[in-house]
């Protein structure tokens, strides 16, 4: 169901036509189907907006009398998975979001519960949306780094075995988050420039704070990406060590049975002229030799701490 909010002394939900009747700026949230039935923009703008609805990137485009863009927000529960996609349109009187999901409503509800806005304009409402979308991300990245530290300690101290998929998931997540923050910073920079002059100077400059916050998040995401690379190297080292241990066991077993294999091969030949075949104590000597050679090799391996 469509949502329309008036920007007066605070953001309040209103009837579908109230906001446009008295000229107050409005914030509108529509599904793609409701967007097709709306009459906020002309056909050219509508066609431009359609192409943004499913765009899997975060960016903005400016036009003479309005701006529009798209968001691709990674899911905090699974950053490497499918992002939340939605687009937006903004002019002096309208801020419209088009989403086939719930993230926009969630962020807007958080803004509404925050109380009075400093500036009751569509531009400031968009800035508040940016701020609310990013404000908790530094804490989220900190928790993500803590999880990676816990995994690293477990791999080092307890030699815990982890899957390659889990390590690679951290690498994909950090790369996805860094890309998202880079795109957000670029989008906010375009809004600061305010080329089409649909915002006041003060509202446009407020997006500079979004640029600053995004740049801090980029640096933190870059740190996490480097940390994920270290985790990958540590995990690869564990794999190599495990393979070396397996090969060591195979080598030890092969060497242990080498004397027995030699004896079996020598006396297993179908010949009657081999020396010693008619010596009765030969078999006892063979048994003693097998025990001594095997026991001696095992003792040597234990002395070398290979077993």
XYZ file of C-alpha atoms in Angstrom:
307
model
C 0.000 0.000 0.000
C 1.289 3.486 -0.882
C 2.426 5.814 1.908
C 2.370 9.608 1.734
C 3.963 11.782 4.406
C 3.718 15.572 4.820
C 6.735 17.636 5.808
C 5.381 20.228 8.222
C 6.467 20.640 11.838
C 7.309 16.935 11.606
C 6.807 14.033 9.213
C 3.225 12.813 9.479
C 1.280 10.354 7.369
C -1.565 11.921 5.418
C -4.287 10.990 3.014
C -3.165 10.245 -0.550
C -4.215 13.710 -1.857
C -3.846 15.968 1.190
C -0.155 16.727 0.742
C -0.498 17.912 -2.841
C -3.707 19.868 -2.227
C -2.250 22.379 0.229
C 1.207 22.613 -1.338
C 3.216 21.090 1.504
C 6.244 19.039 0.447
C 5.529 15.315 0.574
C 7.456 12.086 0.910
C 5.843 9.240 -1.021
C 6.629 5.515 -0.842
C 5.260 3.375 -3.666
C 5.540 -0.148 -4.966
C 6.452 -0.510 -8.684
C 2.787 -1.176 -9.471
C 1.627 1.926 -7.559
C 4.318 3.979 -9.264
C 2.850 3.134 -12.660
C -0.511 4.542 -11.524
C 0.912 7.737 -9.974
C 0.877 11.174 -11.632
C 3.731 12.937 -9.836
C 6.054 13.156 -12.870
C 5.834 13.480 -16.635
C 6.267 10.558 -19.018
C 9.930 11.258 -19.741
C 10.787 11.249 -16.044
C 8.655 8.138 -15.591
C 10.630 6.286 -18.269
C 13.906 7.328 -16.655
C 12.616 6.148 -13.286
C 11.591 2.739 -14.640
C 15.166 1.993 -15.639
C 16.336 2.606 -12.050
C 13.861 0.394 -10.230
C 15.976 -2.769 -10.544
C 19.426 -1.158 -10.910
C 21.931 -3.029 -8.757
C 24.047 0.012 -7.916
C 23.863 3.176 -5.820
C 24.010 6.345 -7.900
C 22.147 9.531 -8.819
C 21.402 11.424 -12.025
C 20.470 15.103 -12.236
C 17.983 16.683 -14.630
C 16.942 20.344 -15.061
C 14.067 20.247 -12.554
C 14.599 17.060 -10.587
C 17.070 14.355 -9.621
C 16.618 10.598 -9.422
C 18.740 7.657 -8.455
C 18.859 4.148 -7.106
C 20.067 2.338 -4.002
C 21.497 -1.169 -3.699
C 21.822 -1.630 0.067
C 23.583 -4.802 1.268
C 21.672 -6.921 3.759
C 23.435 -6.648 7.136
C 22.582 -10.279 7.898
C 24.166 -11.437 4.623
C 26.179 -8.649 2.944
C 27.396 -10.966 0.202
C 23.826 -11.905 -0.741
C 21.202 -10.026 -2.719
C 20.939 -6.312 -1.781
C 17.751 -4.343 -1.150
C 16.962 -2.412 -4.339
C 14.909 0.772 -4.594
C 14.910 4.029 -6.539
C 14.039 7.619 -5.656
C 12.861 10.830 -7.312
C 13.235 14.301 -5.798
C 12.141 17.795 -6.737
C 11.214 20.778 -4.565
C 7.790 19.386 -3.667
C 8.185 15.603 -3.876
C 10.502 12.953 -2.550
C 9.360 9.615 -3.928
C 10.743 6.163 -3.232
C 9.803 3.146 -5.351
C 10.519 -0.191 -3.696
C 9.238 -3.733 -3.845
C 10.337 -4.409 -0.255
C 10.286 -2.961 3.263
C 13.617 -1.187 3.848
C 12.400 2.295 2.860
C 9.428 2.039 5.217
C 11.739 0.869 8.006
C 14.157 3.792 7.539
C 11.323 6.307 7.158
C 9.705 5.050 10.360
C 13.011 5.567 12.182
C 13.153 9.158 10.861
C 9.556 9.794 11.920
C 10.180 8.486 15.424
C 13.225 10.740 15.672
C 10.990 13.792 15.994
C 11.213 17.201 14.337
C 13.407 17.739 11.275
C 15.772 20.721 11.174
C 14.526 21.737 7.718
C 11.142 20.639 6.389
C 12.143 20.231 2.748
C 12.360 17.245 0.465
C 16.141 17.694 0.268
C 16.549 17.589 4.033
C 14.243 14.564 4.222
C 16.535 12.802 1.710
C 19.559 13.790 3.795
C 17.855 12.361 6.896
C 17.230 9.175 4.937
C 20.931 8.906 4.051
C 21.974 9.612 7.625
C 19.583 7.051 9.101
C 20.638 4.462 6.528
C 24.326 4.829 7.448
C 24.367 5.939 11.080
C 24.725 2.459 12.616
C 27.102 1.056 10.019
C 30.302 1.917 11.911
C 29.068 -0.209 14.806
C 28.046 -2.951 12.389
C 31.499 -2.996 10.778
C 33.045 -3.116 14.253
C 30.984 -6.193 15.119
C 31.906 -7.792 11.801
C 35.585 -7.230 12.575
C 35.096 -8.727 16.061
C 33.638 -11.875 14.487
C 36.668 -12.143 12.222
C 39.021 -11.686 15.194
C 37.209 -14.460 17.084
C 37.588 -16.753 14.080
C 41.280 -15.898 13.770
C 41.915 -16.629 17.471
C 40.047 -19.920 17.199
C 42.087 -20.921 14.143
C 45.383 -20.082 15.871
C 44.800 -21.152 19.486
C 42.538 -24.187 19.093
C 43.444 -25.113 15.504
C 39.732 -25.127 14.712
C 38.845 -26.217 11.219
C 36.709 -23.790 9.226
C 35.298 -23.967 5.738
C 36.707 -22.089 2.781
C 33.188 -20.822 2.099
C 33.051 -19.058 5.474
C 36.364 -17.286 4.900
C 35.397 -16.348 1.348
C 32.084 -15.006 2.620
C 33.967 -12.437 4.726
C 35.977 -11.411 1.662
C 32.864 -11.028 -0.487
C 31.036 -9.144 2.265
C 33.837 -6.634 2.816
C 34.187 -6.053 -0.939
C 30.418 -5.570 -1.341
C 30.259 -3.131 1.585
C 33.240 -1.116 0.372
C 31.699 -0.798 -3.092
C 28.376 0.289 -1.567
C 29.998 3.018 0.557
C 32.063 4.233 -2.399
C 28.913 4.560 -4.501
C 27.084 6.300 -1.639
C 29.925 8.806 -1.255
C 29.874 9.508 -4.998
C 26.093 9.976 -4.921
C 26.266 12.392 -1.989
C 29.028 14.365 -3.755
C 26.728 14.874 -6.752
C 23.959 16.089 -4.436
C 26.355 18.526 -2.767
C 27.079 20.084 -6.183
C 23.334 20.751 -6.606
C 23.698 21.451 -10.330
C 19.964 21.773 -10.991
C 19.435 24.057 -7.963
C 16.444 22.121 -6.610
C 17.869 22.453 -3.069
C 18.838 25.376 -0.952
C 22.548 25.896 -0.401
C 22.222 24.764 3.247
C 20.377 21.573 2.312
C 22.899 20.745 -0.420
C 25.831 21.277 1.944
C 24.289 18.922 4.503
C 25.108 16.055 2.124
C 28.779 16.822 2.716
C 28.322 15.124 6.089
C 27.120 12.044 4.214
C 30.290 12.182 2.106
C 32.429 12.395 5.267
C 30.601 9.500 6.946
C 30.776 7.394 3.768
C 34.510 8.003 3.467
C 35.010 6.831 7.058
C 32.981 3.721 6.275
C 35.066 3.138 3.137
C 38.255 3.232 5.217
C 36.786 0.819 7.771
C 35.516 -1.521 5.051
C 38.963 -1.426 3.430
C 40.536 -2.417 6.760
C 38.101 -5.309 7.060
C 38.850 -6.380 3.490
C 42.585 -6.493 4.279
C 41.787 -8.439 7.455
C 39.718 -10.910 5.425
C 42.714 -11.405 3.136
C 44.831 -12.240 6.201
C 42.171 -14.721 7.318
C 42.236 -16.300 3.884
C 46.023 -16.640 4.023
C 45.814 -18.148 7.521
C 43.135 -20.569 6.366
C 45.241 -21.519 3.338
C 48.217 -22.099 5.654
C 46.066 -24.457 7.753
C 45.054 -26.335 4.615
C 48.694 -26.656 3.526
C 49.735 -27.862 7.001
C 46.938 -30.428 7.028
C 47.975 -31.687 3.601
C 51.590 -31.853 4.754
C 50.561 -33.925 7.785
C 48.643 -36.306 5.547
C 51.589 -36.646 3.196
C 53.863 -37.195 6.211
C 51.687 -40.082 7.391
C 51.680 -41.609 3.910
C 55.479 -41.291 3.735
C 55.953 -42.881 7.169
C 53.679 -45.798 6.289
C 55.487 -46.280 2.983
C 58.926 -46.324 4.660
C 57.699 -48.668 7.422
C 56.612 -51.236 4.893
C 59.585 -50.787 2.560
C 61.778 -53.495 4.252
C 58.836 -55.896 4.329
C 58.087 -55.139 0.691
C 61.718 -55.830 -0.206
C 61.719 -59.175 1.605
C 58.385 -60.160 0.088
C 59.554 -59.226 -3.381
C 62.875 -61.064 -2.969
C 61.586 -64.303 -1.596
C 58.332 -64.186 -3.506
C 60.054 -64.768 -6.828
C 59.310 -68.104 -8.408
C 62.918 -69.299 -8.316
C 64.610 -72.273 -6.627
C 68.221 -71.088 -6.818
C 67.971 -68.233 -4.328
C 70.628 -68.556 -1.592
C 69.407 -69.563 1.824
C 66.144 -71.156 0.810
C 67.261 -74.479 2.265
C 68.472 -72.895 5.552
C 65.913 -73.723 8.244
C 66.495 -70.664 10.543
C 65.923 -68.290 7.557
C 62.248 -67.690 8.273
C 62.900 -66.922 11.902
C 65.584 -64.438 10.815
C 63.138 -62.825 8.402
C 60.548 -62.423 11.161
C 63.131 -60.958 13.546
C 64.387 -58.594 10.847
C 60.848 -57.393 10.116
C 60.144 -56.711 13.807
C 63.487 -54.988 14.399
C 63.303 -52.844 11.254
C 59.714 -51.780 11.902
C 60.332 -51.147 15.596
C 63.561 -49.280 14.865
C 61.853 -47.003 12.323
C 58.962 -46.314 14.694
C 61.403 -45.429 17.488
C 63.302 -43.134 15.110
C 60.096 -41.357 14.072
C 59.095 -40.851 17.718
C 62.560 -39.510 18.512
C 62.211 -37.031 15.633
C 58.667 -36.238 16.857
C 57.220 -37.114 13.475
C 54.599 -39.273 15.187
